[in-house]
Coordinates of C-alpha atoms in Angstrom, one line a residue:
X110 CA 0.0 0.0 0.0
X111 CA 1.2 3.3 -0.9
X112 CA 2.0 5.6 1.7
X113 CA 0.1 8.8 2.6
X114 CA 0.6 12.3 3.1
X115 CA 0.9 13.2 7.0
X116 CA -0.3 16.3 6.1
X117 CA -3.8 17.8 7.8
X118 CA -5.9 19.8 5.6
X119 CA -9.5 21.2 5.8
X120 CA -11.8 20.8 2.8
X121 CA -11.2 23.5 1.0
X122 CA -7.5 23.6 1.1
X123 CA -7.6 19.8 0.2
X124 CA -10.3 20.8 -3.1
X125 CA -7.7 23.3 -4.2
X126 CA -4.7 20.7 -3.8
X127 CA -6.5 17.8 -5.7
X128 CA -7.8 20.5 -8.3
X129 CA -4.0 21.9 -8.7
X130 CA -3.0 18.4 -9.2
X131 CA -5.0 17.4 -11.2
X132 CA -4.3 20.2 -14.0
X133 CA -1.0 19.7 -13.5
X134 CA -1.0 15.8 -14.2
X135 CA -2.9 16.8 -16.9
X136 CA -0.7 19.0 -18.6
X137 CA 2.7 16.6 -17.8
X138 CA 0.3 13.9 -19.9
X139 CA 0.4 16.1 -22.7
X140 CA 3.3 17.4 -22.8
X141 CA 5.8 16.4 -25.4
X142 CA 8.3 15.3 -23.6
X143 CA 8.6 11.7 -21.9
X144 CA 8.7 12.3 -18.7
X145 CA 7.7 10.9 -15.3
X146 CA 6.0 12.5 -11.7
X147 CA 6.9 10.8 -8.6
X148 CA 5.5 11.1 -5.5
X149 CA 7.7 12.0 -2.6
X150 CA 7.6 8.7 -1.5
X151 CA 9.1 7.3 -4.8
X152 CA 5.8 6.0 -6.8
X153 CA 4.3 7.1 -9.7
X154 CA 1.9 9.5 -9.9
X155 CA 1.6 9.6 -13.5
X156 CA 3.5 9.7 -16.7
X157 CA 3.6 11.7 -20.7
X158 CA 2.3 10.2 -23.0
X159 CA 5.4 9.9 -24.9
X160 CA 6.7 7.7 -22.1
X161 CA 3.8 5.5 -22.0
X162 CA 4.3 4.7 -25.7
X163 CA 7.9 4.2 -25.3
X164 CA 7.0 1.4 -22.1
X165 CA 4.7 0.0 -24.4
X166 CA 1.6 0.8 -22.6
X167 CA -1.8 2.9 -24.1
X168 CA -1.7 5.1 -20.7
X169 CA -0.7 5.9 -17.4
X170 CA -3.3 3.8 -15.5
X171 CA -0.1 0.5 -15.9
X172 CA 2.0 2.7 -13.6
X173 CA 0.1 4.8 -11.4
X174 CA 1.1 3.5 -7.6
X175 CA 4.3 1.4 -8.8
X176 CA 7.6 2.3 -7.2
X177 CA 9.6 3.8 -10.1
X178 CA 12.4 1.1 -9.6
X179 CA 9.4 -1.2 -10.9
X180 CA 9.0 0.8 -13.9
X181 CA 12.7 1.4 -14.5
X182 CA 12.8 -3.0 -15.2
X183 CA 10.6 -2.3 -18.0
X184 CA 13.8 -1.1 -19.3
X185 CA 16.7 -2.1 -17.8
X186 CA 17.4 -5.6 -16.1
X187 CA 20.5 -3.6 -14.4
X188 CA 21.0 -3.7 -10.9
X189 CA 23.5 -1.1 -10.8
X190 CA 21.5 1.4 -12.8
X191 CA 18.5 0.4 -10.6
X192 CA 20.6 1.4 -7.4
X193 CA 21.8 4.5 -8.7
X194 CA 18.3 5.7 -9.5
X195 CA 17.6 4.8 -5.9
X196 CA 21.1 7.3 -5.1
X197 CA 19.8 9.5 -7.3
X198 CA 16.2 10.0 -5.7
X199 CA 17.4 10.1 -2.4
X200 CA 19.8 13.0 -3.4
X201 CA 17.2 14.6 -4.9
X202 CA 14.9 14.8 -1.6
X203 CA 17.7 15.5 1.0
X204 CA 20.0 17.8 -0.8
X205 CA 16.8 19.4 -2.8
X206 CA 19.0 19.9 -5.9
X207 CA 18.1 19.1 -9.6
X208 CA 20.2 16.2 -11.4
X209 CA 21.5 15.2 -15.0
X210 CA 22.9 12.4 -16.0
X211 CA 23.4 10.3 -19.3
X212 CA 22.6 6.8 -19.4
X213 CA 22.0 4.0 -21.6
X214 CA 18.7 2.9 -22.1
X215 CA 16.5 0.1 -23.8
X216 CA 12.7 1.6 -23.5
X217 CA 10.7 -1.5 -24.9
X218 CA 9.6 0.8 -28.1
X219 CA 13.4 1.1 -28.8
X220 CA 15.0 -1.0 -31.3
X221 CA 18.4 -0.8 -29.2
X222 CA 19.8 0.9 -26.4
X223 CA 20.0 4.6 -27.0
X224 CA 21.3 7.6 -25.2
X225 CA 19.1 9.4 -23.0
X226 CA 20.1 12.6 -20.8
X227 CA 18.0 12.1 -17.5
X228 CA 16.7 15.4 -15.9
X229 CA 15.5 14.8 -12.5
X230 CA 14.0 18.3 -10.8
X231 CA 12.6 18.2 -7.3
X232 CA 8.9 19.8 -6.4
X233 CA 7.8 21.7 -3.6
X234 CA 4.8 22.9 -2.3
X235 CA 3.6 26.1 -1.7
X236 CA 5.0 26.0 2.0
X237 CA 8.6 24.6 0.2
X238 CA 7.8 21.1 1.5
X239 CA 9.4 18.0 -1.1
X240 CA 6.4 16.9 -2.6
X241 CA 8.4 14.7 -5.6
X242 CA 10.2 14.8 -8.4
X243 CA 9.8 15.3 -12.3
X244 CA 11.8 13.2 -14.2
X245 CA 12.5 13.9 -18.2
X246 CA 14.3 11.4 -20.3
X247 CA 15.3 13.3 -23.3
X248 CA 16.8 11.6 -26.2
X249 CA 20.6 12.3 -26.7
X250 CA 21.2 9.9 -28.8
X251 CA 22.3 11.8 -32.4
X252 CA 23.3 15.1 -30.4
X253 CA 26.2 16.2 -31.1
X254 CA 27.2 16.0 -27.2
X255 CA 26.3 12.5 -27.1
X256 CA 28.9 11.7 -30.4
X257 CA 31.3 13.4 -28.1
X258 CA 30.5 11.7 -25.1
X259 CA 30.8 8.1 -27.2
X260 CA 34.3 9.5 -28.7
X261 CA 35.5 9.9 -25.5
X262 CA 34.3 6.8 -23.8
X263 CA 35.7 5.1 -26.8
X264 CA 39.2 6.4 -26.3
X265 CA 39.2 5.9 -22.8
X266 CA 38.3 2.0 -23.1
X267 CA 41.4 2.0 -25.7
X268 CA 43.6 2.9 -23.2
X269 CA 46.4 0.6 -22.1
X270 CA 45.8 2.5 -18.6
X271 CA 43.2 1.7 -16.3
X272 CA 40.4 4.5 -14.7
X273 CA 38.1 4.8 -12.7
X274 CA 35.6 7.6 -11.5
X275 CA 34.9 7.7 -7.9
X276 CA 32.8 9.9 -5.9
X277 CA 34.0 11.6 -2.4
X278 CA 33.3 8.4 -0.5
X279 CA 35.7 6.6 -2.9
X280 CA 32.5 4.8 -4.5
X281 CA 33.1 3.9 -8.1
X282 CA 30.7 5.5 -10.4
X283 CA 32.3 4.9 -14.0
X284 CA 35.5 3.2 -14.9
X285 CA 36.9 2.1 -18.7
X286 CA 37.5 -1.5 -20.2
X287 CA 41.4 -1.7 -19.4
X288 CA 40.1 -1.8 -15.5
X289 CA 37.9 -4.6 -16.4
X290 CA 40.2 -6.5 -18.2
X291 CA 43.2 -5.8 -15.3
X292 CA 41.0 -6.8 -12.3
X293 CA 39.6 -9.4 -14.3
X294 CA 36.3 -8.8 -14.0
X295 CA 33.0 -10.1 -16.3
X296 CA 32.1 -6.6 -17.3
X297 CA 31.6 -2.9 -15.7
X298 CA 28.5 -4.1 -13.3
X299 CA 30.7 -6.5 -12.3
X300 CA 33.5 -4.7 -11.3
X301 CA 31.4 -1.7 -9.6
X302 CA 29.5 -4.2 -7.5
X303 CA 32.7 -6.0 -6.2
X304 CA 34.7 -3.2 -5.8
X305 CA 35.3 -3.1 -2.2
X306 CA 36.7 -7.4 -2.4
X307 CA 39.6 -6.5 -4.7
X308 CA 40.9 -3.8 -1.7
X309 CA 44.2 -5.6 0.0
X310 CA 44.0 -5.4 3.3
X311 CA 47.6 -4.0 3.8
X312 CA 49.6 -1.9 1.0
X313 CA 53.6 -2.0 0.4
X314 CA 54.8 0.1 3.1
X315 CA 52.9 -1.7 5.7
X316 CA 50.1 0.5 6.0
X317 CA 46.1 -0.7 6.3
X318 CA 44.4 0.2 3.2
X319 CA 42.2 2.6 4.8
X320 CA 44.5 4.8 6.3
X321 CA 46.3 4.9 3.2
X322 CA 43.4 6.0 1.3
X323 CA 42.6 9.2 3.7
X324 CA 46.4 10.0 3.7
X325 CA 46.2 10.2 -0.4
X326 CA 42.7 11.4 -0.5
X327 CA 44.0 14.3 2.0
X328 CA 47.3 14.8 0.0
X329 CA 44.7 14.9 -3.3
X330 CA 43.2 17.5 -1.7
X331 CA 45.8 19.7 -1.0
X332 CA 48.0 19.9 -4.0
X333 CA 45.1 18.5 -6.7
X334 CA 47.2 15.5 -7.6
X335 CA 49.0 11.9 -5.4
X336 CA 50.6 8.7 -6.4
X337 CA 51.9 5.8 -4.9
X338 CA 52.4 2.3 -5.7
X339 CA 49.2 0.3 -4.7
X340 CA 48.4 -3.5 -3.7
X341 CA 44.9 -4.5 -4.9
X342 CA 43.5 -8.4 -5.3
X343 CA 42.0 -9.5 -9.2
X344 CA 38.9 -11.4 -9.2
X345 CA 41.4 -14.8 -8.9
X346 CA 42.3 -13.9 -6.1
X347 CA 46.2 -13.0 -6.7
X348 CA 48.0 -9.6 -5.7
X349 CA 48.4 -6.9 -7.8
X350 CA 50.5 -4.6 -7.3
X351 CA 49.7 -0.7 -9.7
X352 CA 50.8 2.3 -9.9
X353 CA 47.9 4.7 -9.0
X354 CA 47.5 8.6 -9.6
X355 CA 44.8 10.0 -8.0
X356 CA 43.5 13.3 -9.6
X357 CA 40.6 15.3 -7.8
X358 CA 38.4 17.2 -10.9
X359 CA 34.8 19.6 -10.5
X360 CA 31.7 17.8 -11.6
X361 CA 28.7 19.7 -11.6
X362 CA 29.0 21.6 -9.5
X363 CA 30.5 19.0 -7.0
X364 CA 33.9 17.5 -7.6
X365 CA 35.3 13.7 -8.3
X366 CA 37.9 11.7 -8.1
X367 CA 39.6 10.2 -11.3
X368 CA 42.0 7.1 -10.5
X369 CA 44.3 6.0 -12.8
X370 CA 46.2 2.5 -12.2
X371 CA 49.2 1.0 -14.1
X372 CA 49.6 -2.6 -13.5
X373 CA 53.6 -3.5 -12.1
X374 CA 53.1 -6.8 -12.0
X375 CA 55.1 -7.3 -15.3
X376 CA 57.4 -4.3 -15.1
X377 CA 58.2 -5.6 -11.5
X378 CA 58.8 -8.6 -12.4
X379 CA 61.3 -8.0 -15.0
X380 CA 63.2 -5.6 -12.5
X381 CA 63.4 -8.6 -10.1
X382 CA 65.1 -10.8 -13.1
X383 CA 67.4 -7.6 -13.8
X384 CA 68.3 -7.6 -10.1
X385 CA 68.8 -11.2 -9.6
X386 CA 70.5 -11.7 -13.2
X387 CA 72.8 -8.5 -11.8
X388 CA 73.4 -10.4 -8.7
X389 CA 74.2 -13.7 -10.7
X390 CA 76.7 -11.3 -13.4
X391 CA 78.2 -10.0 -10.0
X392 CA 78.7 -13.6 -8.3
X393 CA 80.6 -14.5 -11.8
X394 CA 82.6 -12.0 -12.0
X395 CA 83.7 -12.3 -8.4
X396 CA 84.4 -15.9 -8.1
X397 CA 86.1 -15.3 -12.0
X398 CA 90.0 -16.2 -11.0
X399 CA 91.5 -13.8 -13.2
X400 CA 91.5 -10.0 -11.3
X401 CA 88.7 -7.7 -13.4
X402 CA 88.6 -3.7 -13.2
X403 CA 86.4 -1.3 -15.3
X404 CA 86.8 2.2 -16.5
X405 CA 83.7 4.5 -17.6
X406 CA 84.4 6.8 -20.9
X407 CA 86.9 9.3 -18.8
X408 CA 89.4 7.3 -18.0
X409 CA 88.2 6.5 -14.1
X410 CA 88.3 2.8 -12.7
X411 CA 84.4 2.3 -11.8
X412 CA 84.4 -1.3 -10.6
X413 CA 86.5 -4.5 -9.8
X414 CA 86.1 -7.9 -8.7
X415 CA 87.6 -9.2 -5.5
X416 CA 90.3 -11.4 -7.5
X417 CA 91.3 -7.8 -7.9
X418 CA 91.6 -6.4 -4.8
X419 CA 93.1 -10.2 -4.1
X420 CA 95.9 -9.6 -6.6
X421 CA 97.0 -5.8 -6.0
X422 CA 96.6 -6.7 -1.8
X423 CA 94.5 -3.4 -1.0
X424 CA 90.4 -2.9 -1.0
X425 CA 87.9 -2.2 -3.4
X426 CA 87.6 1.4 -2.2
X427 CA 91.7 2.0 -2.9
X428 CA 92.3 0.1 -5.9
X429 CA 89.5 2.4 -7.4
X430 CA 91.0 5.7 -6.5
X431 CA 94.2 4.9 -7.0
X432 CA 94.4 2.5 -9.9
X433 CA 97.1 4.3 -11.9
X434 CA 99.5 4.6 -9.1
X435 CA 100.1 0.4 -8.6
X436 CA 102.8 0.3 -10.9
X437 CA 106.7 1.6 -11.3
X438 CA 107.2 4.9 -13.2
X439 CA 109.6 2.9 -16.1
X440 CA 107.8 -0.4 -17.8
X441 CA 110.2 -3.5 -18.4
X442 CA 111.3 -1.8 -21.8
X443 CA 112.4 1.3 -20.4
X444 CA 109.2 3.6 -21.8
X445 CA 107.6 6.0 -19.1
X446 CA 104.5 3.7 -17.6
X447 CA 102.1 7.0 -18.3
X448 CA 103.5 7.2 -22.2
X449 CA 102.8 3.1 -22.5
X450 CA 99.4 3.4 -20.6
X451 CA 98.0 6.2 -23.3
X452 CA 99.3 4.2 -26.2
X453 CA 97.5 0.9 -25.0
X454 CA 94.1 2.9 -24.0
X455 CA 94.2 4.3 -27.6
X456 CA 94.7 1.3 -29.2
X457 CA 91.8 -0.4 -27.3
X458 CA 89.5 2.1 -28.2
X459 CA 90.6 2.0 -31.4
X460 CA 90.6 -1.9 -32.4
X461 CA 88.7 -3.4 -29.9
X462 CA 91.3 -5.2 -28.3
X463 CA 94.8 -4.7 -27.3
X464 CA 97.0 -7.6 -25.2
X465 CA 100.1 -6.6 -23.6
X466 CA 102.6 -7.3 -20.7
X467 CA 102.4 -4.7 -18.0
X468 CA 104.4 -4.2 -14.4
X469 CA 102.3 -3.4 -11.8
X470 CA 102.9 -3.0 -8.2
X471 CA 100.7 -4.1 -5.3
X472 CA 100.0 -2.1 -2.6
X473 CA 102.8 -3.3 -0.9
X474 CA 105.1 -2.0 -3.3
X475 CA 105.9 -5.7 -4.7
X476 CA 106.5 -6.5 -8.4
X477 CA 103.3 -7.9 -10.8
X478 CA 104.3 -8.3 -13.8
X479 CA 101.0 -9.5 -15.8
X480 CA 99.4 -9.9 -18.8
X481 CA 96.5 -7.4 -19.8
X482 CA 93.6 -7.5 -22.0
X483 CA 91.9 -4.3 -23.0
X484 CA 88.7 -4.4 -23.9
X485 CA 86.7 -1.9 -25.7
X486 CA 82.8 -2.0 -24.1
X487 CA 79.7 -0.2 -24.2
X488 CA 78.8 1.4 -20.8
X489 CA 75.2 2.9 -20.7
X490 CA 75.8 4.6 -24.1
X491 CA 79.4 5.8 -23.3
X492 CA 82.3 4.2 -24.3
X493 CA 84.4 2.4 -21.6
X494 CA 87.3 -0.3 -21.3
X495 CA 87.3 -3.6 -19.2
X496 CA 91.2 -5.0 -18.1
X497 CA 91.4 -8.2 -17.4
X498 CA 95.3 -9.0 -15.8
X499 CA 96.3 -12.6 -15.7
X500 CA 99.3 -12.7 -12.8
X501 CA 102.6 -13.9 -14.6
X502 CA 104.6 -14.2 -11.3
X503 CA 104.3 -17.9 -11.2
X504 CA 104.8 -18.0 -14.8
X505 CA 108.1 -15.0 -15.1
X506 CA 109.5 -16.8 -12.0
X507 CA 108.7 -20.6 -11.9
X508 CA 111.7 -22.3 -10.6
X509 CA 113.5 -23.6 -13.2
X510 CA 114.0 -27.6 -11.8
X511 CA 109.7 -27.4 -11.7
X512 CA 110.2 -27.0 -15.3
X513 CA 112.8 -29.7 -16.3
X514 CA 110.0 -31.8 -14.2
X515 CA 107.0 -31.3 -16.1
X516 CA 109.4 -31.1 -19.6
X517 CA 111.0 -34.6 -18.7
X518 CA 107.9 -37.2 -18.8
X519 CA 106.9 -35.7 -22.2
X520 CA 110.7 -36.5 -23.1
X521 CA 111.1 -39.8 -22.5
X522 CA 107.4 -40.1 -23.7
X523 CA 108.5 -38.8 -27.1
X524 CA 112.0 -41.0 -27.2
X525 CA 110.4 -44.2 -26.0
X526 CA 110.8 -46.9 -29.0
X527 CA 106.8 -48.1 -28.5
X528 CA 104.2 -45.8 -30.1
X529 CA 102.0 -44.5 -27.4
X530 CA 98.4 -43.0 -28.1
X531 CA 95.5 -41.7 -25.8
X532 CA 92.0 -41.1 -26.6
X533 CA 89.6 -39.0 -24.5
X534 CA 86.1 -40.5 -23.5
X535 CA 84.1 -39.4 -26.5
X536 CA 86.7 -41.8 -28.3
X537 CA 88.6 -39.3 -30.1
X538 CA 92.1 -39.4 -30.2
X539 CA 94.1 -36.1 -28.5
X540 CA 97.4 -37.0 -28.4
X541 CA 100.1 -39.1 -29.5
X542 CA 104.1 -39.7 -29.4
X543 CA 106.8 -39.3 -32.0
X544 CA 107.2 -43.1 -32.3
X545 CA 103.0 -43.1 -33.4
X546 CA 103.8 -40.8 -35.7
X547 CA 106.5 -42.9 -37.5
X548 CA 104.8 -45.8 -37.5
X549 CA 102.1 -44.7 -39.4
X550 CA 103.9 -42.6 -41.9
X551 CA 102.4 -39.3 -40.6
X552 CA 105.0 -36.1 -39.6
X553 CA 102.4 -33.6 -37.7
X554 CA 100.4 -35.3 -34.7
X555 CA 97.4 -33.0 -36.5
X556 CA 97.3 -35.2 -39.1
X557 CA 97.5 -38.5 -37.5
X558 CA 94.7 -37.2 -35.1
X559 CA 92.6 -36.7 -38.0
X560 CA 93.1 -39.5 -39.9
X561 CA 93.4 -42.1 -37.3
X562 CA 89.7 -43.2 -37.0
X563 CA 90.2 -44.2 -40.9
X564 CA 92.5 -46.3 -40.0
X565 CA 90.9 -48.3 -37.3
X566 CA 88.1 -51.2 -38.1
X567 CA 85.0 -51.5 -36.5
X568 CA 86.3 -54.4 -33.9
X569 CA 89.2 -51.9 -33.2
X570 CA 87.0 -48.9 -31.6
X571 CA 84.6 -51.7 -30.3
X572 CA 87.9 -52.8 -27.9
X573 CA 88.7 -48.8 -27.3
X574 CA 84.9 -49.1 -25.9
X575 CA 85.4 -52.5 -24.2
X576 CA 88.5 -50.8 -22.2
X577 CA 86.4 -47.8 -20.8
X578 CA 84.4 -50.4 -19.6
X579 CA 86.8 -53.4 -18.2
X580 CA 89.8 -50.7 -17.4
X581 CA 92.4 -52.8 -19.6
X582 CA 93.0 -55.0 -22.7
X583 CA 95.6 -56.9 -24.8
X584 CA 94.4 -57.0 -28.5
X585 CA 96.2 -57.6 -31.9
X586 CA 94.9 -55.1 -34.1
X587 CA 95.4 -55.0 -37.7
X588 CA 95.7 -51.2 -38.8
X589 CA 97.1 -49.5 -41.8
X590 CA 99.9 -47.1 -42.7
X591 CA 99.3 -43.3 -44.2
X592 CA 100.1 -45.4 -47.2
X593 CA 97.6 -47.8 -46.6
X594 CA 100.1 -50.6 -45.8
X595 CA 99.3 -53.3 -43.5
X596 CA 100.4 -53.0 -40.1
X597 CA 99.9 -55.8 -37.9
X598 CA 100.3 -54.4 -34.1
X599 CA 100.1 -55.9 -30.3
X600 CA 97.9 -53.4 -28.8
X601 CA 98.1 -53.0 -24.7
X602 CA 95.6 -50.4 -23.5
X603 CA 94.4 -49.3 -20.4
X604 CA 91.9 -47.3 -18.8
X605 CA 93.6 -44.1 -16.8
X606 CA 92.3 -41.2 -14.6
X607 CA 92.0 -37.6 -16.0
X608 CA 90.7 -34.8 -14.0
X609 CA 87.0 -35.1 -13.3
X610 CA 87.1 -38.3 -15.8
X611 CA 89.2 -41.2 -17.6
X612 CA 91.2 -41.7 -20.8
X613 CA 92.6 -44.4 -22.6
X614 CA 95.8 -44.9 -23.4
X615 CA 97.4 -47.5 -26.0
X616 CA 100.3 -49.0 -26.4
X617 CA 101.2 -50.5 -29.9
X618 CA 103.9 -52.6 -30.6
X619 CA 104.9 -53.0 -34.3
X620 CA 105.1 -56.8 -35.6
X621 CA 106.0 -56.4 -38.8

């Protein structure tokens, strides 16, 4: 049952009322606009006749006592449209101001949804009490303001950025495809109505959503414009972490809030594969044996890894500044250190590359002689140099009897009357000794290397196989000279460590 006035009235005064009504129902029925009069409860009173047609009805008497979000389902199944005309009402009777807004509508006469610019006004009495409302749906459909309006909301869905429209209690009111897409949301109803489940409880810097909000909503305020980073929760459930500018803007007469939001996740996500493939460059280069310093496009040492501050006995911090001073004022050759240094720099730059022997000193004043590789490189659009110094102290100063030692196997190796071969464990053959070589008719070891596996039958590298297996074996192989002579052999070969693996070595004995 409809509500009814409170309001007490003698006869007379309630014979003018009804008769004031009544011509003025009368002339909103004719009138040539579709419009709508609703009590101030909410219900219709009565409607144009334009509107009736566009409902699909002959005349008002469908609608009279229906609440007008009864009539607005005639032409819209949307909930959110539905609850904003309920907002909008309820504006209109407490703050007693006239709205406009532009919706999207589908009036059963309509072929498709058109435009339609909503004019609510509120009534009064003559003692300024709310009586209701007139509403007017005017059709904005091919105005030039609604083309406009389309443009816009056509660029703004294009957008790779997402936006929102919110009013002053940070409810959305509008907000473009890219936010729909982001959140991951079924569609703009969607994404209104769920608005408040995809808030994170707790942002980046620790602080509860709320509080963060006020502090950029005040900060909005103040200077028009805030940003941060903000952590917000799609529709699956998983953080995601935006960039957000807030922008306050007027709005009839009222103001808004426009919320732009950037999605980090991927931008994020590549920075934290920079960082740890900068962290993995930096653990190479520091356990990297061989000492490592680099030099931006002036000249200055920029960086180094510890073999470096291992080789030259100082820090990090001193082997930077000082570079240029850990070495003797003459070079090994006599030339001025500073002369040399400028000579190899240009070359670098020049070719690419330069490798040279250069005395340093270490901090302790020591001797280290090394060799250096100058590398031209490309340092954040500037050109730069990286040096790479090998230490030669072992090398330049090795005792000589340590060197007669290691010479001295491969001698006897070399003299010894049996030919001796050794093949890694891919089965390829590495290395040989002179008396291999004259046994097969070859002079370079290359070329026995490479012609070897011609030489060989299938049962031959089946027994090279056999031996990686059983660790030794005693075969007669039948091979061939270069010249393709035959050469009968007692082969003896055995399986030997090497490193993080095994060989084989074999032994042939000619028995020609």
């Amino acid at each position: 049952m409809r509500p009814t006035s409170q309001t007490t009235l003698n006869n007379d005064e309630l014979a003018d009322v009804i008769d004031a009504k009544k011509r003025a129902l009368i002339a909103l029925k004719r009138e040539p606009n579709c419009s709508i009069f609703i009590d101030e409860n909410g219900f219709v009173d009565c409607c144009s006749d334009k509107f009736a047609r566009l409902i699909g009805i002959a005349d008002d008497r469908a609608v009279r006592g229906k609440h007008f979000c009864e009539l607005y389902r005639l032409f819209s199944d949307s909930e959110t449209l539905i609850e904003g005309a309920k907002n909008a009402f309820e504006e209109i009777r407490t703050k007693r101001a006239a709205q406009e807004k532009t919706l999207k509508l589908h009036f059963p006469a309509d072929n498709e949804k058109r435009s339609y610019i909503v004019q609510s006004v509120p009534l009064f009495d003559e003692n300024d009490a709310f009586i209701g409302a007139k509403a007017s749906f005017i059709d904005a459909t091919n105005l030039a303001i609604c083309a406009a309006s389309e443009n816009a909301r056509f660029l703004l869905d294009q957008a790779p950025i997402g936006c929102t429209l919110r009013d002053r209690d940070n409810r959305v009111i509008d907000c473009n495809a890219e936010v729909i897409r982001m959140f991951g949301a079924t569609d703009k109803a969607d994404f209104i109505s769920r608005f408040s489940q995809f808030y994170s409880q707790y942002q980046p810097d620790g602080s509860p959503s709320d509080k963060k909000r006020r502090e950029m909503i005040d900060e909005c305020a103040e200077k028009g414009r805030s940003q941060c980073e903000w952590l917000y929760v799609n529709a699956a459930g998983e953080p995601m972490l935006t960039d957000v500018v807030v922008i306050r803007a007027d709005w009839k007469g009222d103001y808004r809030y426009l919320v732009y939001c950037r999605d980090l996740r991927e931008i994020k996500a590549k920075e934290e594969n920079e960082r740890r493939a900068n962290e993995r460059a930096r653990a190479m280069l520091d356990a990297t044996p061989i000492a490592c310093v680099f030099f931006d496009g002036a000249g200055r040492a920029i960086d180094c890894n510890l073999e470096a501050t291992r080789l030259f006995e100082t820090s990090k911090e001193e082997l930077l500044e000082r570079f240029f001073y850990f070495a003797p004022e003459l070079q090994p050759n006599g030339q001025a250190t500073l002369e040399q240094k400028k000579k190899y720099v240009a070359l670098a730059l020049e070719e690419g590359e330069c490798v040279f022997e250069w005395m340093h000193a270490t901090a302790t004043g020591r001797d280290l002689p090394a060799l250096v590789t100058l590398k031209r490189m490309n340092w954040r659009g500037d050109g730069g140099l990286s040096a790479y110094i090998q230490d030669l102290r072992e090398i330049k100063y090795k005792d000589k009897s340590a060197r007669e030692a290691e010479e001295i196997p491969l001698a006897l190796l070399n003299a010894a009357p049996i030919a001796a071969l050794l093949w890694d464990d891919n089965l390829r053959l590495i290395d040989c000794n002179t008396e291999a070589l004259c046994m097969f008719g070859f002079t370079h070891k290359r070329d026995l290397i490479e012609s070897l596996s011609a030489l060989l039958a299938k049962n031959e590298s089946e027994s090279l196989s056999e031996v990686f297996q059983e660790g030794y074996g005693k075969f007669n192989w039948n091979l061939t000279t270069r010249t393709l002579e035959p050469l009968p052999t007692e082969a003896i070969l055995a399986r030997v460590p090497w490193h993080d693996g095994y060989r084989v070595a074999a032994y042939l004995r000619d028995l020609r």
